[in-house]
mmCIF file of C-alpha atoms in Angstrom:
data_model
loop_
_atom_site.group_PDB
_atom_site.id
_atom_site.type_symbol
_atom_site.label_atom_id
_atom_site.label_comp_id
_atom_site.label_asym_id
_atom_site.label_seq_id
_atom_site.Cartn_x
_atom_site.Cartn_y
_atom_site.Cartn_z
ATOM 1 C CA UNK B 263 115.473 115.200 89.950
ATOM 2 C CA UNK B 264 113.871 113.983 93.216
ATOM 3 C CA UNK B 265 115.346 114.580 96.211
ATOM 4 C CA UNK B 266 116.827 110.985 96.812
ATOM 5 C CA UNK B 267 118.499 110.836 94.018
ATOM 6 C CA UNK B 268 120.520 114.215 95.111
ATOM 7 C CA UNK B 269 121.157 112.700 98.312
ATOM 8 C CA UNK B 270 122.595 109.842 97.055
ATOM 9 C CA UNK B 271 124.870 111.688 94.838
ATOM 10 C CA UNK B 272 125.613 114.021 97.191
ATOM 11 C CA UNK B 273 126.260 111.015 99.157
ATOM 12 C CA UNK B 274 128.212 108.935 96.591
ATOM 13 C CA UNK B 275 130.762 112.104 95.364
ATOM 14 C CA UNK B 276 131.770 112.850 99.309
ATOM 15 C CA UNK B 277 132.919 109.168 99.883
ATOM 16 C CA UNK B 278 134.440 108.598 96.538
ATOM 17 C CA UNK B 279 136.371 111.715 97.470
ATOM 18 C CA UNK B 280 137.566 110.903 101.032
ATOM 19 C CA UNK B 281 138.496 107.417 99.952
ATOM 20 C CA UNK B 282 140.131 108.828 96.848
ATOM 21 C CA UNK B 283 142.037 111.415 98.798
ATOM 22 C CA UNK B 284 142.405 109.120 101.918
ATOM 23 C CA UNK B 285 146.687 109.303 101.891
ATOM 24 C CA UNK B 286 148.949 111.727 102.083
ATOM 25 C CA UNK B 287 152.332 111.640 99.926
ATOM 26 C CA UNK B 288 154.334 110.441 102.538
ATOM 27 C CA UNK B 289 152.313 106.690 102.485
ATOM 28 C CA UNK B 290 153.183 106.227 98.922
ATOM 29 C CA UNK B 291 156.702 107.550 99.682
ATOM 30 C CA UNK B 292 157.399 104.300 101.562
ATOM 31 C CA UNK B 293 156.684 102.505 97.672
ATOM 32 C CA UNK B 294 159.912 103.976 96.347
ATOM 33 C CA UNK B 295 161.650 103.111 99.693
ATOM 34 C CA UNK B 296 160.629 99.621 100.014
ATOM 35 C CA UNK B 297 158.424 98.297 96.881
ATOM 36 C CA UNK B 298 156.525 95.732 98.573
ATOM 37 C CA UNK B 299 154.020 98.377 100.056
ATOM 38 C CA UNK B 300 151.952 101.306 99.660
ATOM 39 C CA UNK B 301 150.922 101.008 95.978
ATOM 40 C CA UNK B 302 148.290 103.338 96.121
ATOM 41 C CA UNK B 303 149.344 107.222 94.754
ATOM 42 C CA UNK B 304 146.457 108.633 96.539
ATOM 43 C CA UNK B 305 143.913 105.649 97.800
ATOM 44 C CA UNK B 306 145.161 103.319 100.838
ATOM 45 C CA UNK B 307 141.883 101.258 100.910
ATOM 46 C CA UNK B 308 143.197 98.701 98.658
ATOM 47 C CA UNK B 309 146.468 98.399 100.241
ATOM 48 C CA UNK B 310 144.877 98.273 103.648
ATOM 49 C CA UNK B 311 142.439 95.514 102.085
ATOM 50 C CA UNK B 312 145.293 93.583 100.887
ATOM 51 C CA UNK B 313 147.793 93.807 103.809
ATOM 52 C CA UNK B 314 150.384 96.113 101.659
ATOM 53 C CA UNK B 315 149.809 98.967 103.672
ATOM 54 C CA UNK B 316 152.711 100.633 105.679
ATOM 55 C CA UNK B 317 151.914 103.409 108.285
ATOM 56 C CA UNK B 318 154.598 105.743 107.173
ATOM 57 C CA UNK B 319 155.489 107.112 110.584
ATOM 58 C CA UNK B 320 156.644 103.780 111.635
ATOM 59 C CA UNK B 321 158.219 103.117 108.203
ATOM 60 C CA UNK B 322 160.363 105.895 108.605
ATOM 61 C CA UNK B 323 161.264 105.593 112.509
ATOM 62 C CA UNK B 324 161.802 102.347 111.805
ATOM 63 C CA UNK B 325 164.557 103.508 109.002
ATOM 64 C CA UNK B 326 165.650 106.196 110.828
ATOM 65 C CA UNK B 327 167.379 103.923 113.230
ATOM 66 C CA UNK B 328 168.802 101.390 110.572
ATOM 67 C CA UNK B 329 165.680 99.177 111.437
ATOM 68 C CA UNK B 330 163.799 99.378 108.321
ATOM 69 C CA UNK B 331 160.714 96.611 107.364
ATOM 70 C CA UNK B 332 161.825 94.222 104.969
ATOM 71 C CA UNK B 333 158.570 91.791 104.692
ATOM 72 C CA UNK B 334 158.426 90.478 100.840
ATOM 73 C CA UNK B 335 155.154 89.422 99.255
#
């Protein structure tokens, strides 16, 4: 196997794994609180792509004092 084709699968497996590990718990935590966000178990790309993404931290300040986000799709 030449050495480009390691690189690129060296290359490949890294970003498939940041952008499959790119969310903690917490984001899709904000799902079961308010189902119109956060889909993703593990991934927020595609929830970032599609506007459904939530920053959690604000999600739950923002519930914390009664305020929480009620947006529908």
């Amino acid at each position: 196997m030449s050495n480009y084709v390691q690189l690129a699968i060296l290359v490949y497996s890294n970003l498939w794994a940041f952008i499959l590990h790119d969310s903690r718990e917490q984001a899709h935590t904000v799902h079961h609180k308010n189902m119109n966000f956060n889909f993703g178990q593990f991934c927020s790309l595609w929830d970032r792509l599609g506007g459904t993404y939530v920053d959690p931290r604000k999600f739950l300040k923002a519930e914390s004092i009664g305020n929480p986000l009620t947006r529908t799709k």
